[in-house]
Structures are given as C-alpha cells and as structure tokens.
Amino acid sequence: MRVIANSFLRWSHYAFWTNLSITIFLKSIFLLAHRRLHDLSERFVFQYEKRVYHIPVKEIRYFEKRLRQIYIHCQDADYRFYGKIEEVKKTLDEKTRFFIQVQKSYIVNFACIRYMNVTEVELLTGEKFMLSKEFKKSATEKYLRLIGESMGRE
C-alpha cells in the first residue's frame, strides 16, 4: 500500500507541475499572439496637402527622411509628409515594437527584413541599408530581441 501511495504522490506532484507549466506556456502564447495582433492592427496617421492618411503599420516597409520630408515606403504605394524622423520614431515606439532605426534617416519594419548583419540590413524587396555607427548597437539588440520573440522566446 505504501508503494502505491508513494507512486501516486509522485505522479500527482508531476501532474500538478506539468499542468502548471502547460497553463503558463499557453498563457504566454496567448499574450504574445494578442500583442502581435494589436501591433499589426495599428495605423500610422499623418497629414499631407490637407488630407489625413491612416496607413496600417503592417504595410509600411520603411520610413525615409529627405530634407524636411518623411517618405513612407509601403507595399503598394509611397507617401510623404513634412515632419521630423525623431517624431516618427516616437510615434512608432508608442504604437508598435516592430520598427528599427538603422540610420539617422531610415526606420525599417522588422517584418520586412530578410537579414541583418554587422554592416547592413536587406529587406525582402532587395533594398539594402548600411547600419550607421550611431544606431548599430541599438538596432542589433532590437533585431535580436524581435527574432527571439518571433521564435517563441521572450
């Protein structure tokens, strides 16, 4: 009888921890999926020539600063407006985590990156951007963090 009781206790202890870890795992997957869906549903809003535009962030490949204008390069079209890249970065950081600044004039969408190495970033479209010294460390850290998240590690 004692052997059966000990076996049951070991099994119930194992079952408890297994159920607990499955619950924690499922909860973390749900939260990650919820956060991603929320991020993808966000829109970048700007005004140009008396029109207000609402562009889904998932369609934006990258932002480019030229003189006083910001160019938004999307999958199907390009847009522009007058603004500062610092304000664009701040707005993006408030709405989504998926944009990485690689140069003073370029902010790219993580979802559009084919690869990143120590010197450059290449998008799925073949466009390449050099990593500037100023943004190399922060861009690499953010890229690796987002890669980890996309592989299920947070």
XYZ file of N, CA, C and O in Angstrom:
616
model
N 0.813 -1.192 0.000
C 0.000 0.000 0.000
C 0.858 1.259 0.000
O 0.545 2.222 -0.678
N 1.947 1.208 0.763
C 2.843 2.360 0.842
C 3.442 2.657 -0.529
O 3.580 3.820 -0.914
N 3.809 1.643 -1.286
C 4.384 1.827 -2.624
C 3.377 2.513 -3.537
O 3.716 3.433 -4.282
N 2.136 2.094 -3.467
C 1.101 2.703 -4.297
C 0.896 4.161 -3.910
O 0.790 5.044 -4.765
N 0.874 4.455 -2.618
C 0.704 5.828 -2.146
C 1.857 6.710 -2.601
O 1.652 7.833 -3.072
N 3.087 6.219 -2.464
C 4.260 6.996 -2.907
C 4.220 7.230 -4.411
O 4.535 8.309 -4.896
N 3.852 6.221 -5.171
C 3.760 6.371 -6.625
C 2.711 7.414 -6.995
O 2.923 8.244 -7.866
N 1.564 7.360 -6.295
C 0.504 8.323 -6.565
C 0.952 9.744 -6.242
O 0.707 10.676 -7.001
N 1.642 9.907 -5.111
C 2.116 11.240 -4.729
C 3.110 11.779 -5.745
O 3.069 12.951 -6.105
N 4.024 10.925 -6.195
C 4.987 11.367 -7.215
C 4.263 11.741 -8.506
O 4.566 12.742 -9.123
N 3.288 10.929 -8.901
C 2.545 11.193 -10.128
C 1.736 12.483 -9.991
O 1.727 13.312 -10.890
N 1.040 12.654 -8.865
C 0.221 13.855 -8.687
C 1.096 15.098 -8.621
O 0.733 16.148 -9.140
N 2.272 14.999 -8.012
C 3.216 16.122 -7.977
C 3.664 16.451 -9.404
O 3.659 17.614 -9.812
N 4.005 15.441 -10.171
C 4.419 15.632 -11.557
C 3.269 16.222 -12.376
O 3.451 17.168 -13.145
N 2.065 15.669 -12.194
C 0.900 16.154 -12.947
C 0.608 17.610 -12.612
O 0.293 18.415 -13.489
N 0.731 17.979 -11.333
C 0.499 19.367 -10.923
C 1.467 20.299 -11.637
O 1.068 21.297 -12.221
N 2.760 19.977 -11.598
C 3.753 20.852 -12.226
C 3.621 20.849 -13.735
O 3.821 21.863 -14.382
N 3.259 19.708 -14.307
C 3.056 19.652 -15.751
C 1.872 20.535 -16.146
O 1.967 21.327 -17.079
N 0.749 20.416 -15.426
C -0.413 21.253 -15.730
C -0.108 22.730 -15.521
O -0.530 23.571 -16.299
N 0.634 23.037 -14.474
C 1.003 24.426 -14.211
C 1.873 24.977 -15.336
O 1.637 26.068 -15.838
N 2.862 24.199 -15.763
C 3.744 24.683 -16.826
C 2.999 24.793 -18.156
O 3.248 25.708 -18.927
N 2.065 23.884 -18.417
C 1.263 23.991 -19.642
C 0.401 25.249 -19.582
O 0.298 25.987 -20.555
N -0.185 25.520 -18.426
C -1.014 26.718 -18.262
C -0.187 27.981 -18.477
O -0.612 28.898 -19.197
N 0.986 28.035 -17.879
C 1.866 29.199 -18.052
C 2.280 29.340 -19.506
O 2.271 30.432 -20.070
N 2.629 28.227 -20.144
C 3.036 28.235 -21.544
C 1.905 28.750 -22.435
O 2.101 29.631 -23.273
N 0.691 28.228 -22.241
C -0.447 28.653 -23.054
C -0.770 30.127 -22.825
O -1.097 30.854 -23.763
N -0.670 30.566 -21.579
C -0.926 31.973 -21.281
C 0.092 32.866 -21.982
O -0.260 33.894 -22.559
N 1.370 32.483 -21.969
C 2.396 33.302 -22.623
C 2.190 33.335 -24.131
O 2.373 34.371 -24.763
N 1.772 32.213 -24.727
C 1.495 32.182 -26.172
C 0.308 33.089 -26.493
O 0.337 33.836 -27.463
N -0.747 33.021 -25.679
C -1.916 33.869 -25.892
C -1.541 35.339 -25.808
O -1.935 36.139 -26.654
N -0.767 35.722 -24.784
C -0.378 37.125 -24.622
C 0.481 37.602 -25.779
O 0.327 38.726 -26.271
N 1.395 36.746 -26.233
C 2.243 37.100 -27.369
C 1.406 37.278 -28.634
O 1.576 38.255 -29.367
N 0.474 36.366 -28.881
C -0.389 36.476 -30.059
C -1.253 37.731 -29.975
O -1.418 38.446 -30.971
N -1.785 38.014 -28.800
C -2.609 39.210 -28.618
C -1.799 40.470 -28.895
O -2.259 41.388 -29.582
N -0.576 40.516 -28.369
C 0.277 41.697 -28.576
C 0.601 41.872 -30.054
O 0.579 42.974 -30.584
N 0.890 40.766 -30.754
C 1.209 40.865 -32.176
C 0.008 41.330 -32.992
O 0.147 42.155 -33.888
N -1.159 40.771 -32.700
C -2.352 41.205 -33.421
C -2.642 42.673 -33.162
O -3.024 43.411 -34.075
N -2.458 43.112 -31.939
C -2.667 44.520 -31.609
C -1.678 45.390 -32.374
O -2.054 46.412 -32.943
N -0.402 44.983 -32.389
C 0.613 45.749 -33.106
C 0.293 45.843 -34.593
O 0.470 46.882 -35.209
N -0.182 44.739 -35.181
C -0.450 44.725 -36.614
C -1.702 45.510 -36.992
O -1.866 45.911 -38.127
N -2.594 45.717 -36.040
C -3.815 46.458 -36.342
C -3.622 47.969 -36.210
O -4.500 48.733 -36.578
N -2.492 48.394 -35.698
C -2.227 49.825 -35.530
C -2.071 50.513 -36.883
O -1.704 49.901 -37.869
N -2.319 51.813 -36.865
C -2.186 52.617 -38.079
C -1.290 53.816 -37.804
O -1.317 54.364 -36.713
N -0.528 54.192 -38.806
C 0.281 55.403 -38.735
C -0.535 56.505 -39.394
O -0.969 56.374 -40.542
N -0.754 57.581 -38.664
C -1.610 58.675 -39.140
C -0.749 59.901 -39.409
O 0.087 60.282 -38.592
N -0.966 60.526 -40.568
C -0.239 61.750 -40.916
C -1.096 62.592 -41.844
O -2.093 62.134 -42.390
N -0.682 63.841 -42.007
C -1.417 64.775 -42.862
C -0.482 65.307 -43.932
O 0.675 65.653 -43.659
N -1.004 65.402 -45.146
C -0.242 65.976 -46.248
C -1.225 66.592 -47.238
O -2.199 65.951 -47.639
N -0.974 67.827 -47.628
C -1.813 68.574 -48.572
C -3.297 68.508 -48.207
O -4.133 68.104 -49.004
N -3.592 68.869 -46.970
C -4.964 68.964 -46.453
C -5.716 67.635 -46.451
O -6.938 67.590 -46.429
N -4.980 66.528 -46.467
C -5.587 65.201 -46.377
C -4.980 64.467 -45.182
O -3.790 64.587 -44.924
N -5.822 63.712 -44.498
C -5.340 62.905 -43.385
C -5.304 61.451 -43.851
O -6.301 60.922 -44.341
N -4.142 60.829 -43.706
C -3.945 59.439 -44.126
C -3.845 58.531 -42.900
O -3.273 58.910 -41.887
N -4.374 57.317 -43.027
C -4.295 56.285 -41.995
C -3.719 55.036 -42.668
O -4.440 54.318 -43.355
N -2.435 54.778 -42.459
C -1.758 53.662 -43.121
C -1.536 52.539 -42.106
O -0.923 52.769 -41.059
N -2.001 51.312 -42.387
C -1.702 50.194 -41.470
C -0.191 49.980 -41.365
O 0.503 49.930 -42.385
N 0.318 49.876 -40.152
C 1.773 49.747 -39.977
C 2.308 48.469 -40.614
O 3.461 48.420 -41.024
N 1.483 47.443 -40.740
C 1.954 46.189 -41.336
C 2.262 46.345 -42.829
O 2.967 45.531 -43.396
N 1.738 47.398 -43.464
C 2.000 47.640 -44.884
C 3.240 48.499 -45.129
O 3.697 48.623 -46.261
N 3.778 49.098 -44.079
C 4.921 50.012 -44.230
C 6.218 49.217 -44.235
O 6.486 48.444 -43.325
N 7.026 49.400 -45.291
C 8.345 48.753 -45.355
C 9.376 49.564 -44.581
O 10.132 49.032 -43.801
N 9.423 50.878 -44.859
C 10.361 51.738 -44.139
C 9.995 53.203 -44.293
O 9.231 53.590 -45.174
N 10.557 54.001 -43.385
C 10.445 55.452 -43.419
C 11.792 56.008 -43.843
O 12.839 55.499 -43.424
N 11.756 57.065 -44.634
C 12.980 57.706 -45.099
C 12.854 59.210 -44.921
O 11.847 59.802 -45.312
N 13.884 59.828 -44.353
C 13.901 61.279 -44.194
C 14.752 61.887 -45.309
O 15.897 61.492 -45.514
N 14.146 62.828 -46.035
C 14.875 63.600 -47.049
C 14.553 65.064 -46.837
O 13.394 65.471 -46.963
N 15.570 65.828 -46.514
C 15.407 67.236 -46.172
C 14.355 67.370 -45.076
O 14.505 66.811 -44.012
N 13.257 68.069 -45.330
C 12.232 68.263 -44.289
C 11.065 67.300 -44.449
O 10.094 67.384 -43.720
N 11.147 66.406 -45.413
C 10.032 65.499 -45.671
C 10.352 64.067 -45.219
O 11.496 63.617 -45.284
N 9.299 63.372 -44.803
C 9.391 61.964 -44.456
C 8.671 61.197 -45.554
O 7.506 61.493 -45.867
N 9.348 60.221 -46.146
C 8.745 59.371 -47.159
C 8.406 58.034 -46.506
O 9.230 57.451 -45.811
N 7.173 57.592 -46.740
C 6.728 56.304 -46.220
C 6.656 55.351 -47.405
O 5.860 55.547 -48.327
N 7.498 54.336 -47.392
C 7.530 53.353 -48.475
C 6.716 52.140 -48.041
O 7.077 51.442 -47.094
N 5.602 51.924 -48.744
C 4.681 50.835 -48.409
C 4.731 49.758 -49.484
O 5.425 49.902 -50.492
N 3.966 48.720 -49.274
C 3.927 47.610 -50.225
C 3.393 48.050 -51.578
O 3.935 47.675 -52.609
N 2.326 48.845 -51.574
C 1.665 49.196 -52.832
C 1.836 50.644 -53.269
O 1.528 50.973 -54.410
N 2.266 51.517 -52.371
C 2.371 52.939 -52.708
C 3.381 53.611 -51.783
O 3.794 53.033 -50.780
N 3.775 54.804 -52.150
C 4.645 55.616 -51.307
C 3.901 56.903 -50.964
O 3.115 57.419 -51.760
N 4.175 57.408 -49.762
C 3.549 58.634 -49.279
C 4.633 59.547 -48.742
O 5.756 59.116 -48.495
N 4.260 60.806 -48.525
C 5.214 61.726 -47.915
C 4.461 62.779 -47.118
O 3.276 63.040 -47.358
N 5.191 63.354 -46.201
C 4.635 64.443 -45.399
C 5.800 65.206 -44.783
O 6.939 64.725 -44.771
N 5.522 66.413 -44.319
C 6.538 67.210 -43.650
C 6.599 66.786 -42.191
O 5.567 66.686 -41.521
N 7.797 66.531 -41.701
C 7.934 66.117 -40.312
C 9.376 65.829 -39.949
O 10.292 66.014 -40.761
N 9.556 65.356 -38.739
C 10.885 65.013 -38.223
C 10.936 63.528 -37.943
O 9.979 62.953 -37.413
N 12.050 62.927 -38.277
C 12.196 61.489 -38.090
C 12.129 61.107 -36.607
O 11.650 60.025 -36.264
N 12.567 62.011 -35.737
C 12.511 61.736 -34.299
C 11.065 61.599 -33.829
O 10.757 60.761 -32.984
N 10.183 62.429 -34.374
C 8.762 62.352 -34.018
C 8.130 61.074 -34.563
O 7.284 60.467 -33.919
N 8.543 60.677 -35.757
C 8.052 59.423 -36.342
C 8.473 58.249 -35.456
O 7.660 57.386 -35.125
N 9.731 58.239 -35.042
C 10.248 57.165 -34.180
C 9.477 57.106 -32.868
O 9.095 56.022 -32.410
N 9.236 58.254 -32.274
C 8.498 58.312 -31.013
C 7.076 57.759 -31.190
O 6.602 56.967 -30.379
N 6.407 58.156 -32.260
C 5.055 57.678 -32.540
C 5.048 56.165 -32.759
O 4.186 55.451 -32.238
N 6.018 55.671 -33.521
C 6.091 54.230 -33.779
C 6.351 53.447 -32.497
O 5.768 52.380 -32.287
N 7.225 53.962 -31.649
C 7.528 53.278 -30.384
C 6.296 53.198 -29.484
O 6.151 52.247 -28.722
N 5.409 54.189 -29.587
C 4.175 54.170 -28.796
C 3.161 53.172 -29.357
O 2.379 52.596 -28.618
N 3.169 52.965 -30.671
C 2.171 52.124 -31.321
C 2.610 50.667 -31.478
O 1.789 49.759 -31.375
N 3.865 50.427 -31.783
C 4.337 49.087 -32.105
C 5.824 48.955 -31.798
O 6.537 49.951 -31.761
N 6.287 47.736 -31.611
C 7.702 47.487 -31.325
C 8.479 47.062 -32.571
O 9.655 46.769 -32.500
N 7.824 46.976 -33.723
C 8.413 46.315 -34.878
C 9.214 47.208 -35.824
O 9.540 46.774 -36.923
N 9.530 48.421 -35.431
C 10.316 49.285 -36.306
C 11.686 49.542 -35.691
O 11.797 49.780 -34.491
N 12.713 49.463 -36.542
C 14.101 49.577 -36.093
C 14.770 50.713 -36.857
O 14.785 50.707 -38.092
N 15.355 51.650 -36.131
C 16.090 52.732 -36.789
C 17.499 52.242 -37.072
O 18.231 51.843 -36.174
N 17.883 52.255 -38.365
C 19.190 51.734 -38.778
C 20.159 52.848 -39.164
O 21.370 52.621 -39.210
N 19.637 54.006 -39.486
C 20.428 55.198 -39.791
C 19.651 56.402 -39.301
O 18.474 56.299 -38.972
N 20.291 57.542 -39.329
C 19.608 58.763 -38.909
C 18.379 59.030 -39.780
O 17.390 59.579 -39.320
N 18.428 58.611 -41.031
C 17.352 58.903 -41.974
C 16.457 57.713 -42.311
O 15.562 57.848 -43.140
N 16.669 56.536 -41.717
C 15.884 55.360 -42.082
C 15.404 54.583 -40.859
O 16.179 54.285 -39.956
N 14.106 54.235 -40.892
C 13.498 53.362 -39.889
C 12.815 52.238 -40.670
O 11.959 52.511 -41.515
N 13.192 50.995 -40.404
C 12.671 49.867 -41.181
C 11.740 48.994 -40.341
O 11.848 48.928 -39.122
N 10.836 48.318 -41.035
C 9.882 47.405 -40.416
C 10.553 46.040 -40.252
O 11.018 45.449 -41.226
N 10.592 45.539 -39.033
C 11.198 44.236 -38.750
C 10.611 43.132 -39.633
O 11.333 42.254 -40.103
N 9.317 43.176 -39.882
C 8.647 42.136 -40.671
C 9.119 42.115 -42.118
O 8.915 41.126 -42.819
N 9.757 43.181 -42.574
C 10.216 43.275 -43.965
C 11.705 42.982 -44.116
O 12.242 43.052 -45.221
N 12.390 42.639 -43.029
C 13.835 42.405 -43.082
C 14.119 40.968 -43.511
O 13.607 40.023 -42.917
N 14.938 40.821 -44.553
C 15.400 39.492 -44.977
C 16.540 39.057 -44.071
O 16.571 37.939 -43.587
N 17.516 39.959 -43.861
C 18.609 39.671 -42.938
C 19.226 40.968 -42.439
O 19.051 42.024 -43.024
N 19.944 40.840 -41.343
C 20.725 41.947 -40.811
C 22.058 41.361 -40.367
O 22.103 40.309 -39.745
N 23.129 42.021 -40.727
C 24.438 41.634 -40.208
C 25.091 42.860 -39.579
O 24.431 43.855 -39.355
N 26.372 42.799 -39.309
C 27.021 43.891 -38.573
C 27.182 45.169 -39.397
O 27.457 46.223 -38.834
N 26.986 45.083 -40.707
C 27.177 46.273 -41.530
C 25.943 46.742 -42.280
O 25.847 47.913 -42.638
N 24.982 45.834 -42.536
C 23.850 46.239 -43.362
C 22.579 45.466 -43.029
O 22.598 44.440 -42.358
N 21.478 46.013 -43.565
C 20.158 45.398 -43.459
C 19.636 45.250 -44.875
O 19.737 46.181 -45.673
N 19.090 44.066 -45.195
C 18.458 43.890 -46.500
C 16.990 43.551 -46.287
O 16.648 42.692 -45.479
N 16.126 44.247 -47.022
C 14.695 43.992 -46.944
C 14.309 42.879 -47.915
O 15.087 42.518 -48.806
N 13.120 42.356 -47.758
C 12.618 41.296 -48.631
C 12.545 41.747 -50.086
O 12.590 40.930 -50.996
N 12.451 43.050 -50.291
C 12.383 43.619 -51.648
C 13.765 43.747 -52.297
O 13.860 44.117 -53.456
N 14.832 43.469 -51.538
C 16.188 43.588 -52.058
C 16.850 44.914 -51.728
O 18.044 45.086 -51.975
N 16.110 45.849 -51.181
C 16.679 47.146 -50.803
C 17.639 46.945 -49.628
O 17.338 46.193 -48.705
N 18.788 47.616 -49.679
C 19.797 47.476 -48.628
C 20.076 48.822 -47.982
O 20.071 49.863 -48.654
N 20.334 48.770 -46.677
C 20.671 49.962 -45.903
C 21.893 49.641 -45.059
O 21.955 48.591 -44.419
N 22.844 50.550 -45.058
C 24.015 50.377 -44.210
C 23.616 50.704 -42.768
O 22.832 51.609 -42.530
N 24.159 49.946 -41.822
C 23.948 50.250 -40.403
C 24.939 51.330 -40.005
O 26.147 51.163 -40.173
N 24.455 52.451 -39.512
C 25.367 53.519 -39.093
C 25.948 53.182 -37.724
O 25.341 52.437 -36.943
N 27.103 53.742 -37.429
C 27.745 53.514 -36.133
C 26.830 53.949 -34.985
O 26.762 53.301 -33.953
N 26.125 55.047 -35.204
C 25.258 55.611 -34.174
C 24.134 54.656 -33.769
O 23.752 54.587 -32.600
N 23.596 53.896 -34.729
C 22.437 53.044 -34.457
C 22.754 51.552 -34.469
O 21.853 50.737 -34.243
N 24.002 51.180 -34.724
C 24.363 49.763 -34.863
C 24.011 48.949 -33.623
O 23.356 47.903 -33.709
N 24.407 49.413 -32.462
C 24.189 48.648 -31.234
C 22.697 48.514 -30.926
O 22.193 47.407 -30.699
N 21.966 49.616 -30.925
C 20.541 49.564 -30.581
C 19.747 48.784 -31.632
O 18.833 48.028 -31.289
N 20.102 48.931 -32.908
C 19.391 48.212 -33.970
C 19.631 46.710 -33.855
O 18.696 45.918 -33.972
N 20.873 46.324 -33.603
C 21.200 44.900 -33.475
C 20.505 44.288 -32.262
O 19.950 43.196 -32.351
N 20.526 44.992 -31.133
C 19.860 44.485 -29.927
C 18.360 44.315 -30.157
O 17.780 43.289 -29.790
N 17.735 45.291 -30.768
C 16.289 45.212 -31.006
C 15.969 44.104 -32.003
O 15.005 43.356 -31.825
N 16.784 43.976 -33.041
C 16.584 42.917 -34.044
C 16.674 41.541 -33.389
O 15.808 40.681 -33.610
N 17.688 41.319 -32.573
C 17.851 40.027 -31.904
C 16.710 39.757 -30.925
O 16.243 38.620 -30.805
N 16.249 40.793 -30.226
C 15.124 40.629 -29.309
C 13.858 40.239 -30.077
O 13.130 39.326 -29.677
N 13.605 40.888 -31.200
C 12.423 40.575 -32.004
C 12.532 39.188 -32.645
O 11.529 38.483 -32.759
N 13.742 38.800 -33.035
C 13.951 37.433 -33.557
C 13.605 36.426 -32.469
O 12.920 35.429 -32.716
N 14.087 36.671 -31.249
C 13.787 35.779 -30.136
C 12.301 35.681 -29.869
O 11.760 34.590 -29.634
N 11.612 36.811 -29.901
C 10.156 36.814 -29.694
C 9.439 36.046 -30.784
O 8.490 35.321 -30.519
N 9.914 36.202 -32.025
C 9.241 35.512 -33.133
C 9.467 34.004 -33.080
O 8.711 33.244 -33.653
N 10.503 33.584 -32.359
C 10.774 32.153 -32.203
C 10.140 31.606 -30.921
O 10.390 30.466 -30.543
N 9.358 32.443 -30.248
C 8.654 31.995 -29.054
C 9.386 32.236 -27.755
O 8.932 31.874 -26.697
N 10.549 32.875 -27.803
C 11.283 33.207 -26.578
C 11.041 34.668 -26.294
O 11.134 35.498 -27.181
N 10.776 34.985 -25.041
C 10.544 36.395 -24.723
C 11.431 36.878 -23.640
O 11.864 36.255 -22.780
